[in-house]
Amino acid sequence: MLAVSENLLKNLKTKNGVCLMYIDGAWVPASDGGVRELINPSNGEVVARVAEGTKQDAQSAIAAARRAFDDGPWRDTPAQDRAKLLFKLADKIEENAAELARLETLNNGKPVRETEYDVADAANCFRYYAGLATKPHGETFEVPAPSATMVVREPIGVCGQIIPWNYPLLMAAWKLAPALAAGNTCVLKPSELTPLTVLRLADFVDGLEFPKGVVNIVVGAGPIVGAAIAESSDVDKVAFTGGTKTGRSIMQAATGNLKKISLELGGKSPNIVFADADFDTAVDYALFGIFANAGQVCSAGSRLLLEDSIHDKFVKRLVERARQITVGDGFDETTEMGPLISKAHSQKVEDYIKTGIAEGAKLETGGGRPTGELGARGNFIEPTIFSNTKPDMRIVQEEIFGPVLVVQRFKDEAEAVKLANDTVYGLAGAVFTNDIAKAHRVIKKLRAGITWINTYHPTYNEAPWGGYKQSGIGRELGTHGYDQYTEVKQINVNLAVEPSGWFKDQTSGPSSDK
C-alpha cells in the first residue's frame, strides 16, 4: 500500500513531503507550519501529510478572492471564455480519471468502482455548467411606454464553499462549477480528512488560464478555517454541505453581513415499499439505498417502510442479501462496501447500534466489525439491519450516517405517508409500487426535495438537489444551482428622454447656466 500511496501522490504539489494549499495562484504551506496526517480508513496507515490551514490562511484566501472579484478581470470575462475554461477543466478531470479515482479511494476508502463514477460525474458537472454559462439568464417585460424593463443575473462576488468527506471531488465540482460559470471567485475548504483529489483539481486549475485568486483551496479544521469563511464580511455567500448542527452554526455566523447562504444538510430518508411492488427490485434498491458508500450519504434510504403483508418475507430476503455483501479494502476488485471514514465516526455508528439494541429494536444482522485483520485495522462495520422499531427511537429519528438500516411497518397508504414524514428532515424519499397512480399520490405527499419511484439514488446534474425542513436551504445543481450563485438586478430604461412633469416648473424659458 505504501508504494500505491507514493505513486498516487507524486503529482501533488509538496514541500518537504507536505502537500501544499492553493491560495492566490500560488502553492503555500500553512502560515504556522501546521501539518495534518491523512489516514487510510481501510487499514489505519498514514497515506499523506497535508498543510493544516489557519484562520490567517483563510483570511489570505478570502482577500485574494476579494481582489480577484473587485479588481480582477474574472467577473467581466465573457461567458464564452469562462465556459471554455470550465470545458478544459472537465477535460483534465477526464484525462486523469484513473488517477483521481484511485487517489479518492486511497483518501476516502470507498471502492474504486464507486470513485470511478464520482470522477466521471464531476467532469460532467463542469461540462454542464460550462454549457449553462452561455445560455440566456435574463428577462424582459412589456411595461407601459416609454419604459423598457429587464432583469439580469450578475455574480454574487466572493463565495466561501465548505464540503464534506463522503464525495470529495464531486462535492467540489458541485460548488465550484456553478459559481465559476456565473463569474464568482471562490474560497473552497475541503474536508480536512479528504483533501487530496481537491488539491489535484487545484493543480489542473493552476495549469489553465484562470486569473490568480479566482480559485483558492484552504485545507483545515471546520471550527477554524470554516468558521473564518462563514464569519468574514468579505465573503458574499457561503455554501455548505454537511451536518445539520454545523449548518446552524454557519447560518448564525453568516448574519454578520447577512451573506447569502445555501445549506445541504442531513437526512433520515424513507424508502416506502408497498405489497404490489416488484419484490426483487425493491429488495435490491433497499440494499443500494443504505449500503452504497457504507451508508455515508446524506440522502441514504436509512428508513425502510414495509407494508404489513410483505414485511416478514421482505426482511428475511433483505437479511440474506445483506450478509452476502463483500466488505473490504476499496482497492480490492471484489469489495462491494468499504470502510467508514474515521475511527471516531465508526465509533459513533457503533454507539448508535448499541442504542438501538438498548431501545428494544431487533438486530436482524450485522452490528459489529468484520473478523480478522480487516476489522482490527480498518474502520469497517458490517451491514446492519434493525426491525421491530418504534417511531420515537433514536435510531429511527437521528441521522446515523453509516450502514445501519431501520425497518418500519405500515398497514395502509395513509400510515405510510404519516411515518415517512415523521422526521425533522426532508431531503429524500422513495416509493416502490406497480400502481403508478398510488406512486404519484404518495410522492406528492412526501415532504422531501429529492424523490424516486421504483428506484433509489440516481441523480443528475440537470436536476435540483436539496431538501425540506431541517435538511437545508436552497438548491444545488441544475439551473436552480446556478441561480444560487447570482444576484437578480432590475434595470428600467426611459426610452423618451424628457422631463417627467411630475413637479410643476415655476421658471419660465429654457434653463441656462449661471
Short mmCIF file of C-alpha atoms in Angstrom, two decimals:
data_model
loop_
_atom_site.label_atom_id
_atom_site.label_comp_id
_atom_site.label_asym_id
_atom_site.label_seq_id
_atom_site.Cartn_x
_atom_site.Cartn_y
_atom_site.Cartn_z
CA MET A 1 0.00 0.00 0.00
CA LEU A 2 2.93 2.36 0.64
CA ALA A 3 4.03 2.04 -2.99
CA VAL A 4 0.48 2.75 -4.14
CA SER A 5 0.36 5.83 -1.92
CA GLU A 6 3.68 7.20 -3.15
CA ASN A 7 2.71 6.68 -6.78
CA LEU A 8 -0.65 8.43 -6.40
CA LEU A 9 0.84 11.38 -4.50
CA LYS A 10 3.59 12.10 -7.00
CA ASN A 11 1.55 14.70 -8.90
CA LEU A 12 0.54 16.71 -5.86
CA LYS A 13 2.43 19.90 -5.06
CA THR A 14 4.55 19.35 -1.95
CA LYS A 15 7.31 20.89 0.12
CA ASN A 16 9.36 18.74 2.48
CA GLY A 17 6.88 15.94 1.95
CA VAL A 18 3.83 18.04 2.88
CA CYS A 19 1.02 18.69 0.39
CA LEU A 20 0.51 22.41 -0.09
CA MET A 21 -2.61 24.59 -0.30
CA TYR A 22 -3.52 26.79 -3.27
CA ILE A 23 -4.02 30.48 -2.46
CA ASP A 24 -3.89 33.45 -4.84
CA GLY A 25 -2.41 31.37 -7.64
CA ALA A 26 0.45 30.00 -5.50
CA TRP A 27 1.18 26.78 -3.62
CA VAL A 28 1.74 27.57 0.04
CA PRO A 29 2.25 25.78 3.37
CA ALA A 30 0.22 26.64 6.46
CA SER A 31 1.11 30.04 7.87
CA ASP A 32 2.17 28.46 11.17
CA GLY A 33 3.74 25.39 9.60
CA GLY A 34 0.94 23.13 10.78
CA VAL A 35 0.63 19.66 9.27
CA ARG A 36 -2.11 17.01 9.38
CA GLU A 37 -1.58 13.30 8.72
CA LEU A 38 -4.18 11.66 6.50
CA ILE A 39 -5.20 8.12 7.38
CA ASN A 40 -6.31 5.39 5.00
CA PRO A 41 -9.62 4.29 6.56
CA SER A 42 -9.17 0.75 5.23
CA ASN A 43 -6.02 -0.04 7.21
CA GLY A 44 -5.14 2.85 9.52
CA GLU A 45 -1.91 3.69 7.64
CA VAL A 46 -0.73 7.26 7.13
CA VAL A 47 -1.01 7.97 3.40
CA ALA A 48 -0.04 11.66 3.23
CA ARG A 49 0.86 14.76 5.17
CA VAL A 50 -1.06 17.93 4.32
CA ALA A 51 -0.75 21.58 5.32
CA GLU A 52 -3.19 22.36 8.12
CA GLY A 53 -4.60 25.80 7.35
CA THR A 54 -5.14 28.53 9.93
CA LYS A 55 -7.53 31.44 10.31
CA GLN A 56 -4.81 33.60 8.77
CA ASP A 57 -4.64 31.29 5.74
CA ALA A 58 -8.39 31.51 5.31
CA GLN A 59 -8.24 35.29 5.52
CA SER A 60 -5.44 35.39 2.95
CA ALA A 61 -7.52 33.28 0.58
CA ILE A 62 -10.58 35.47 1.13
CA ALA A 63 -8.53 38.62 0.46
CA ALA A 64 -7.19 37.08 -2.76
CA ALA A 65 -10.70 36.17 -3.90
CA ARG A 66 -11.92 39.66 -2.99
CA ARG A 67 -9.20 41.30 -5.11
CA ALA A 68 -9.83 38.90 -7.97
CA PHE A 69 -13.51 39.79 -7.99
CA ASP A 70 -13.35 43.53 -7.29
CA ASP A 71 -10.23 44.44 -9.26
CA GLY A 72 -9.54 41.44 -11.47
CA PRO A 73 -10.91 40.53 -14.87
CA TRP A 74 -12.94 37.46 -13.94
CA ARG A 75 -16.46 38.84 -13.47
CA ASP A 76 -16.08 40.83 -16.71
CA THR A 77 -14.68 37.85 -18.60
CA PRO A 78 -17.16 36.95 -21.38
CA ALA A 79 -19.30 33.94 -20.59
CA GLN A 80 -17.88 32.16 -23.63
CA ASP A 81 -14.37 32.44 -22.21
CA ARG A 82 -15.43 31.26 -18.75
CA ALA A 83 -17.15 28.33 -20.43
CA LYS A 84 -14.03 27.41 -22.38
CA LEU A 85 -12.01 27.20 -19.17
CA LEU A 86 -14.62 25.02 -17.49
CA PHE A 87 -14.71 22.72 -20.52
CA LYS A 88 -10.91 22.46 -20.34
CA LEU A 89 -11.09 21.69 -16.63
CA ALA A 90 -13.60 18.90 -17.35
CA ASP A 91 -11.22 17.53 -19.98
CA LYS A 92 -8.36 17.47 -17.46
CA ILE A 93 -10.51 15.54 -14.99
CA GLU A 94 -11.42 13.03 -17.67
CA GLU A 95 -7.83 12.67 -18.88
CA ASN A 96 -6.71 11.88 -15.33
CA ALA A 97 -9.78 9.88 -14.32
CA ALA A 98 -7.98 6.68 -13.33
CA GLU A 99 -5.52 8.56 -11.13
CA LEU A 100 -8.26 10.63 -9.48
CA ALA A 101 -10.42 7.59 -8.77
CA ARG A 102 -7.59 5.74 -7.07
CA LEU A 103 -6.49 8.85 -5.18
CA GLU A 104 -10.04 9.22 -3.89
CA THR A 105 -10.11 5.58 -2.79
CA LEU A 106 -6.77 5.99 -1.03
CA ASN A 107 -8.05 9.02 0.89
CA ASN A 108 -11.73 8.22 1.36
CA GLY A 109 -11.78 4.41 1.36
CA LYS A 110 -14.75 3.78 -0.91
CA PRO A 111 -14.40 1.11 -3.61
CA VAL A 112 -12.75 2.13 -6.87
CA ARG A 113 -15.90 1.19 -8.76
CA GLU A 114 -17.68 3.97 -6.84
CA THR A 115 -14.96 6.58 -7.17
CA GLU A 116 -14.83 6.00 -10.93
CA TYR A 117 -18.47 7.06 -11.13
CA ASP A 118 -17.78 10.07 -8.91
CA VAL A 119 -14.93 11.28 -11.12
CA ALA A 120 -16.98 10.91 -14.29
CA ASP A 121 -19.85 12.77 -12.66
CA ALA A 122 -17.52 15.59 -11.59
CA ALA A 123 -16.32 16.06 -15.16
CA ASN A 124 -19.93 16.08 -16.37
CA CYS A 125 -20.83 18.69 -13.76
CA PHE A 126 -18.19 21.11 -15.04
CA ARG A 127 -19.35 20.48 -18.59
CA TYR A 128 -22.97 21.10 -17.68
CA TYR A 129 -22.23 24.48 -16.13
CA ALA A 130 -19.81 25.41 -18.89
CA GLY A 131 -22.72 24.99 -21.28
CA LEU A 132 -25.13 26.82 -19.00
CA ALA A 133 -22.82 29.84 -18.66
CA THR A 134 -23.62 30.99 -22.20
CA LYS A 135 -27.36 30.41 -22.09
CA PRO A 136 -29.95 33.17 -21.54
CA HIS A 137 -30.14 34.32 -17.93
CA GLY A 138 -32.39 37.36 -18.19
CA GLU A 139 -35.96 38.50 -18.74
CA THR A 140 -37.70 41.39 -20.45
CA PHE A 141 -41.14 42.75 -19.61
CA GLU A 142 -43.83 44.60 -21.52
CA VAL A 143 -44.43 47.69 -19.38
CA PRO A 144 -46.19 50.99 -20.06
CA ALA A 145 -44.37 53.27 -22.50
CA PRO A 146 -41.96 54.96 -22.57
CA SER A 147 -40.14 52.47 -20.32
CA ALA A 148 -38.35 49.22 -21.05
CA THR A 149 -37.70 46.86 -18.18
CA MET A 150 -35.35 43.94 -17.97
CA VAL A 151 -33.89 41.63 -15.35
CA VAL A 152 -30.32 40.39 -15.46
CA ARG A 153 -28.37 37.98 -13.30
CA GLU A 154 -24.95 39.02 -12.01
CA PRO A 155 -22.34 37.16 -9.93
CA ILE A 156 -22.70 37.49 -6.17
CA GLY A 157 -18.98 38.02 -5.51
CA VAL A 158 -16.72 36.03 -3.19
CA CYS A 159 -18.15 32.60 -2.43
CA GLY A 160 -16.99 30.55 0.54
CA GLN A 161 -17.59 26.84 -0.04
CA ILE A 162 -17.29 24.10 2.58
CA ILE A 163 -17.60 20.48 1.50
CA PRO A 164 -17.71 17.08 3.27
CA TRP A 165 -15.60 13.94 3.10
CA ASN A 166 -18.06 11.46 1.59
CA TYR A 167 -17.79 12.70 -2.03
CA PRO A 168 -14.69 14.94 -2.02
CA LEU A 169 -14.11 15.61 -5.73
CA LEU A 170 -17.77 15.53 -6.71
CA MET A 171 -18.80 17.97 -3.97
CA ALA A 172 -16.02 20.32 -5.10
CA ALA A 173 -17.46 20.19 -8.62
CA TRP A 174 -20.99 20.84 -7.36
CA LYS A 175 -19.75 24.00 -5.63
CA LEU A 176 -17.09 25.35 -7.98
CA ALA A 177 -18.74 24.72 -11.36
CA PRO A 178 -21.86 26.91 -10.98
CA ALA A 179 -20.01 29.59 -9.01
CA LEU A 180 -17.28 29.97 -11.63
CA ALA A 181 -19.71 29.74 -14.53
CA ALA A 182 -21.62 32.69 -13.08
CA GLY A 183 -18.44 34.78 -12.69
CA ASN A 184 -17.79 34.49 -8.95
CA THR A 185 -14.50 33.90 -7.16
CA CYS A 186 -14.18 31.05 -4.68
CA VAL A 187 -12.56 30.01 -1.42
CA LEU A 188 -13.17 26.29 -1.07
CA LYS A 189 -12.47 24.29 2.09
CA PRO A 190 -12.40 20.55 1.50
CA SER A 191 -12.81 18.26 4.48
CA GLU A 192 -9.58 18.15 6.41
CA LEU A 193 -9.89 14.35 6.22
CA THR A 194 -10.13 14.08 2.42
CA PRO A 195 -8.44 16.96 0.58
CA LEU A 196 -6.25 15.05 -1.89
CA THR A 197 -8.41 14.99 -5.03
CA VAL A 198 -9.41 18.62 -4.48
CA LEU A 199 -5.75 19.61 -4.32
CA ARG A 200 -5.17 17.70 -7.56
CA LEU A 201 -8.09 19.60 -9.07
CA ALA A 202 -6.42 22.84 -7.99
CA ASP A 203 -3.34 21.72 -9.91
CA PHE A 204 -5.47 21.48 -13.05
CA VAL A 205 -6.84 24.97 -12.38
CA ASP A 206 -3.30 26.27 -11.92
CA GLY A 207 -2.32 24.91 -15.33
CA LEU A 208 -5.15 26.69 -17.14
CA GLU A 209 -5.80 30.39 -17.74
CA PHE A 210 -7.80 31.14 -14.62
CA PRO A 211 -6.70 34.50 -13.15
CA LYS A 212 -4.99 34.17 -9.80
CA GLY A 213 -7.28 34.43 -6.83
CA VAL A 214 -10.33 33.12 -8.69
CA VAL A 215 -9.99 29.65 -7.15
CA ASN A 216 -8.46 29.19 -3.69
CA ILE A 217 -8.21 25.92 -1.74
CA VAL A 218 -7.64 26.09 2.02
CA VAL A 219 -7.32 22.85 3.98
CA GLY A 220 -8.04 22.94 7.70
CA ALA A 221 -10.43 22.21 10.52
CA GLY A 222 -14.01 23.38 10.31
CA PRO A 223 -14.04 25.33 13.60
CA ILE A 224 -11.00 27.29 12.38
CA VAL A 225 -10.97 27.62 8.59
CA GLY A 226 -14.69 27.00 8.08
CA ALA A 227 -15.63 29.46 10.80
CA ALA A 228 -13.34 32.13 9.33
CA ILE A 229 -15.07 31.76 5.97
CA ALA A 230 -18.57 31.86 7.44
CA GLU A 231 -17.83 34.90 9.61
CA SER A 232 -15.90 37.03 7.12
CA SER A 233 -17.57 40.25 5.98
CA ASP A 234 -15.59 39.96 2.73
CA VAL A 235 -17.43 36.77 1.80
CA ASP A 236 -20.70 37.42 -0.04
CA LYS A 237 -22.07 33.89 0.02
CA VAL A 238 -21.33 30.68 1.87
CA ALA A 239 -22.35 27.25 0.59
CA PHE A 240 -22.09 24.27 2.91
CA THR A 241 -22.74 20.56 2.64
CA GLY A 242 -22.61 18.56 5.86
CA GLY A 243 -24.31 18.03 9.20
CA THR A 244 -27.33 19.99 10.39
CA LYS A 245 -25.63 21.08 13.63
CA THR A 246 -22.75 22.67 11.70
CA GLY A 247 -25.25 24.16 9.26
CA ARG A 248 -26.90 26.03 12.10
CA SER A 249 -23.54 27.43 13.23
CA ILE A 250 -22.78 28.63 9.69
CA MET A 251 -26.22 30.20 9.42
CA GLN A 252 -25.64 32.13 12.65
CA ALA A 253 -22.15 33.23 11.60
CA ALA A 254 -23.46 34.43 8.24
CA THR A 255 -25.72 37.00 9.91
CA GLY A 256 -22.72 39.27 10.46
CA ASN A 257 -23.01 40.73 6.99
CA LEU A 258 -26.25 38.96 6.02
CA LYS A 259 -24.38 36.94 3.40
CA LYS A 260 -26.30 34.65 1.11
CA ILE A 261 -26.32 31.02 2.25
CA SER A 262 -27.12 27.64 0.79
CA LEU A 263 -27.08 24.64 3.11
CA GLU A 264 -27.35 21.00 2.08
CA LEU A 265 -27.70 19.15 5.36
CA GLY A 266 -28.72 15.84 6.87
CA GLY A 267 -31.45 13.36 6.17
CA LYS A 268 -33.33 10.37 7.54
CA SER A 269 -34.98 9.41 4.31
CA PRO A 270 -37.90 6.97 3.96
CA ASN A 271 -37.95 4.21 1.36
CA ILE A 272 -41.57 3.02 1.13
CA VAL A 273 -42.29 -0.44 -0.29
CA PHE A 274 -45.89 -1.45 -0.97
CA ALA A 275 -47.01 -5.05 -1.28
CA ASP A 276 -47.63 -4.69 -5.02
CA ALA A 277 -44.03 -3.62 -5.77
CA ASP A 278 -41.71 -5.80 -7.82
CA PHE A 279 -40.22 -7.76 -4.93
CA ASP A 280 -36.68 -8.41 -6.18
CA THR A 281 -36.28 -4.86 -7.49
CA ALA A 282 -37.41 -3.38 -4.18
CA VAL A 283 -35.02 -5.61 -2.21
CA ASP A 284 -32.14 -4.68 -4.50
CA TYR A 285 -32.71 -0.94 -4.16
CA ALA A 286 -33.32 -1.18 -0.41
CA LEU A 287 -29.77 -2.55 -0.15
CA PHE A 288 -28.35 0.02 -2.54
CA GLY A 289 -30.19 2.85 -0.83
CA ILE A 290 -28.49 2.29 2.53
CA PHE A 291 -25.27 0.36 1.92
CA ALA A 292 -23.84 2.33 -1.02
CA ASN A 293 -20.79 4.24 0.27
CA ALA A 294 -21.31 2.38 3.57
CA GLY A 295 -24.38 4.49 4.27
CA GLN A 296 -22.32 7.68 4.37
CA VAL A 297 -24.74 9.51 2.10
CA CYS A 298 -26.99 12.36 3.20
CA SER A 299 -29.84 11.05 1.04
CA ALA A 300 -29.43 7.39 2.07
CA GLY A 301 -32.62 5.35 2.36
CA SER A 302 -31.97 4.77 6.03
CA ARG A 303 -35.61 4.08 6.95
CA LEU A 304 -37.28 1.19 5.13
CA LEU A 305 -41.09 1.27 5.40
CA LEU A 306 -42.71 -2.08 4.56
CA GLU A 307 -46.39 -2.90 4.12
CA ASP A 308 -47.56 -5.44 6.70
CA SER A 309 -48.33 -8.27 4.29
CA ILE A 310 -44.79 -8.43 2.90
CA HIS A 311 -42.84 -7.37 5.98
CA ASP A 312 -41.58 -10.74 7.20
CA LYS A 313 -40.77 -12.12 3.75
CA PHE A 314 -39.01 -8.90 2.76
CA VAL A 315 -36.89 -8.67 5.91
CA LYS A 316 -35.85 -12.31 5.57
CA ARG A 317 -34.70 -11.81 1.99
CA LEU A 318 -33.06 -8.49 2.81
CA VAL A 319 -31.02 -10.07 5.60
CA GLU A 320 -29.92 -12.90 3.32
CA ARG A 321 -28.73 -10.41 0.71
CA ALA A 322 -27.06 -8.09 3.24
CA ARG A 323 -24.97 -10.96 4.60
CA GLN A 324 -23.65 -11.58 1.08
CA ILE A 325 -22.21 -8.05 0.72
CA THR A 326 -18.43 -8.16 0.46
CA VAL A 327 -16.88 -5.66 2.85
CA GLY A 328 -13.25 -4.75 2.32
CA ASP A 329 -10.48 -2.51 1.02
CA GLY A 330 -11.57 -0.20 -1.75
CA PHE A 331 -8.69 -1.30 -3.98
CA ASP A 332 -9.87 -4.92 -3.89
CA GLU A 333 -11.95 -5.53 -7.01
CA THR A 334 -14.27 -7.88 -5.10
CA THR A 335 -15.17 -5.24 -2.50
CA GLU A 336 -18.77 -4.06 -2.57
CA MET A 337 -18.76 -1.88 0.57
CA GLY A 338 -15.79 -0.03 2.00
CA PRO A 339 -14.94 1.40 5.43
CA LEU A 340 -16.25 4.36 7.36
CA ILE A 341 -14.18 7.50 7.12
CA SER A 342 -12.51 7.51 10.55
CA LYS A 343 -12.22 5.74 13.87
CA ALA A 344 -14.21 8.49 15.53
CA HIS A 345 -17.04 8.16 13.05
CA SER A 346 -17.12 4.37 13.19
CA GLN A 347 -17.30 4.59 16.99
CA LYS A 348 -20.26 6.98 16.66
CA VAL A 349 -22.05 4.49 14.41
CA GLU A 350 -21.30 1.62 16.78
CA ASP A 351 -22.74 3.68 19.64
CA TYR A 352 -25.96 4.09 17.66
CA ILE A 353 -26.12 0.32 17.15
CA LYS A 354 -25.79 -0.19 20.90
CA THR A 355 -28.50 2.42 21.42
CA GLY A 356 -30.83 0.59 19.03
CA ILE A 357 -30.39 -2.66 20.94
CA ALA A 358 -30.95 -0.88 24.26
CA GLU A 359 -34.11 0.74 22.88
CA GLY A 360 -35.56 -2.69 22.14
CA ALA A 361 -35.17 -2.88 18.37
CA LYS A 362 -34.39 -6.32 16.95
CA LEU A 363 -30.90 -6.64 15.44
CA GLU A 364 -31.54 -8.80 12.37
CA THR A 365 -27.96 -8.86 11.10
CA GLY A 366 -24.62 -7.09 11.43
CA GLY A 367 -23.97 -4.73 14.29
CA GLY A 368 -20.26 -5.37 14.63
CA ARG A 369 -16.90 -5.23 12.93
CA PRO A 370 -15.72 -7.86 10.45
CA THR A 371 -13.50 -10.51 11.99
CA GLY A 372 -9.75 -10.71 11.48
CA GLU A 373 -7.31 -8.05 10.35
CA LEU A 374 -9.96 -6.19 8.36
CA GLY A 375 -11.96 -5.29 11.45
CA ALA A 376 -8.91 -4.80 13.63
CA ARG A 377 -7.11 -2.27 11.43
CA GLY A 378 -9.80 -0.60 9.32
CA ASN A 379 -12.93 1.38 10.12
CA PHE A 380 -15.30 -1.33 8.95
CA ILE A 381 -18.80 -2.07 10.20
CA GLU A 382 -20.95 -4.90 8.91
CA PRO A 383 -24.16 -4.12 7.00
CA THR A 384 -26.65 -3.75 9.84
CA ILE A 385 -30.44 -4.10 9.86
CA PHE A 386 -32.89 -3.39 12.70
CA SER A 387 -36.55 -4.44 12.74
CA ASN A 388 -39.25 -4.13 15.43
CA THR A 389 -38.61 -0.40 15.67
CA LYS A 390 -40.80 2.36 17.05
CA PRO A 391 -41.10 5.88 15.60
CA ASP A 392 -39.68 7.59 18.69
CA MET A 393 -36.47 5.53 18.83
CA ARG A 394 -33.24 7.47 18.34
CA ILE A 395 -32.12 5.09 15.61
CA VAL A 396 -35.33 5.95 13.73
CA GLN A 397 -35.21 9.72 14.26
CA GLU A 398 -31.49 10.60 14.16
CA GLU A 399 -29.11 10.50 11.22
CA ILE A 400 -26.58 7.70 11.81
CA PHE A 401 -24.64 8.20 8.56
CA GLY A 402 -23.46 4.62 8.36
CA PRO A 403 -24.51 1.17 7.12
CA VAL A 404 -27.45 0.89 9.51
CA LEU A 405 -30.99 0.33 8.19
CA VAL A 406 -34.07 0.64 10.39
CA VAL A 407 -37.25 -1.11 9.26
CA GLN A 408 -40.72 0.24 9.99
CA ARG A 409 -44.03 -1.37 9.06
CA PHE A 410 -47.31 0.18 7.94
CA LYS A 411 -50.84 -1.04 7.28
CA ASP A 412 -52.01 1.33 4.53
CA GLU A 413 -51.13 4.30 2.35
CA ALA A 414 -52.13 6.90 4.94
CA GLU A 415 -49.93 5.37 7.64
CA ALA A 416 -47.01 5.08 5.21
CA VAL A 417 -47.16 8.80 4.49
CA LYS A 418 -47.51 9.67 8.18
CA LEU A 419 -44.48 7.57 9.16
CA ALA A 420 -42.44 8.83 6.22
CA ASN A 421 -42.98 12.47 7.19
CA ASP A 422 -42.43 11.86 10.91
CA THR A 423 -38.93 13.37 10.90
CA VAL A 424 -37.29 16.77 11.23
CA TYR A 425 -35.54 16.08 7.94
CA GLY A 426 -36.87 16.26 4.39
CA LEU A 427 -34.06 15.52 1.99
CA ALA A 428 -35.13 12.43 0.05
CA GLY A 429 -37.60 9.58 -0.21
CA ALA A 430 -38.76 6.78 -2.50
CA VAL A 431 -41.83 4.74 -3.29
CA PHE A 432 -41.89 1.23 -4.72
CA THR A 433 -45.19 0.09 -6.21
CA ASN A 434 -46.59 -1.08 -9.55
CA ASP A 435 -49.63 1.17 -9.06
CA ILE A 436 -48.46 4.35 -10.79
CA ALA A 437 -51.39 6.40 -9.50
CA LYS A 438 -50.57 5.41 -5.92
CA ALA A 439 -46.90 6.15 -6.53
CA HIS A 440 -47.69 9.72 -7.57
CA ARG A 441 -50.17 10.24 -4.74
CA VAL A 442 -47.61 9.23 -2.15
CA ILE A 443 -44.66 11.04 -3.72
CA LYS A 444 -46.63 14.29 -3.75
CA LYS A 445 -47.38 13.89 -0.05
CA LEU A 446 -43.76 13.30 0.96
CA ARG A 447 -42.16 16.43 2.39
CA ALA A 448 -38.83 15.86 0.69
CA GLY A 449 -36.87 17.58 -2.05
CA ILE A 450 -35.43 14.56 -3.88
CA THR A 451 -37.73 11.62 -4.61
CA TRP A 452 -37.76 8.43 -6.63
CA ILE A 453 -40.34 5.94 -7.89
CA ASN A 454 -39.18 2.31 -8.21
CA THR A 455 -35.51 3.29 -7.89
CA TYR A 456 -33.17 4.89 -5.37
CA HIS A 457 -30.11 7.16 -5.56
CA PRO A 458 -29.74 8.12 -9.26
CA THR A 459 -29.11 11.86 -9.52
CA TYR A 460 -28.36 14.16 -12.40
CA ASN A 461 -26.51 17.43 -12.82
CA GLU A 462 -29.52 18.81 -14.66
CA ALA A 463 -31.95 18.46 -11.72
CA PRO A 464 -32.04 20.45 -8.45
CA TRP A 465 -30.68 18.88 -5.26
CA GLY A 466 -31.79 19.92 -1.79
CA GLY A 467 -34.31 19.33 0.94
CA TYR A 468 -37.26 20.49 3.00
CA LYS A 469 -37.33 21.28 6.72
CA GLN A 470 -34.00 20.81 8.54
CA SER A 471 -32.37 19.24 5.51
CA GLY A 472 -31.27 22.63 4.28
CA ILE A 473 -31.81 25.91 2.49
CA GLY A 474 -31.61 26.45 -1.26
CA ARG A 475 -30.76 24.02 -4.03
CA GLU A 476 -27.68 22.80 -5.83
CA LEU A 477 -27.33 21.50 -9.40
CA GLY A 478 -29.45 22.34 -12.43
CA THR A 479 -30.43 25.89 -13.27
CA HIS A 480 -31.53 26.28 -9.64
CA GLY A 481 -27.94 25.67 -8.53
CA TYR A 482 -26.67 28.29 -10.97
CA ASP A 483 -29.22 30.84 -9.75
CA GLN A 484 -27.95 30.35 -6.17
CA TYR A 485 -24.70 31.98 -7.28
CA THR A 486 -26.27 35.05 -8.86
CA GLU A 487 -27.89 38.27 -7.78
CA VAL A 488 -31.01 39.47 -9.62
CA LYS A 489 -30.93 43.05 -10.88
CA GLN A 490 -33.88 45.01 -12.27
CA ILE A 491 -33.00 47.57 -14.97
CA ASN A 492 -35.54 50.20 -16.09
CA VAL A 493 -34.77 52.31 -19.14
CA ASN A 494 -36.55 55.52 -20.12
CA LEU A 495 -36.96 55.49 -23.91
CA ALA A 496 -38.25 59.06 -24.03
CA VAL A 497 -35.52 61.21 -22.51
CA GLU A 498 -37.51 64.25 -21.38
CA PRO A 499 -38.73 65.67 -18.05
CA SER A 500 -41.44 63.69 -16.30
CA GLY A 501 -43.53 66.75 -15.40
CA TRP A 502 -44.39 65.30 -12.00
CA PHE A 503 -43.50 68.55 -10.24
CA LYS A 504 -44.61 71.89 -11.74
CA ASP A 505 -41.74 74.00 -13.09
CA GLN A 506 -42.19 77.61 -11.85
CA THR A 507 -39.41 79.01 -14.01
CA SER A 508 -40.02 80.42 -17.49
CA GLY A 509 -37.92 79.94 -20.56
CA PRO A 510 -35.15 77.44 -21.23
CA SER A 511 -32.72 76.61 -18.46
CA SER A 512 -29.35 78.31 -18.60
CA ASP A 513 -26.06 78.12 -16.74
CA LYS A 514 -25.38 81.00 -14.39
#
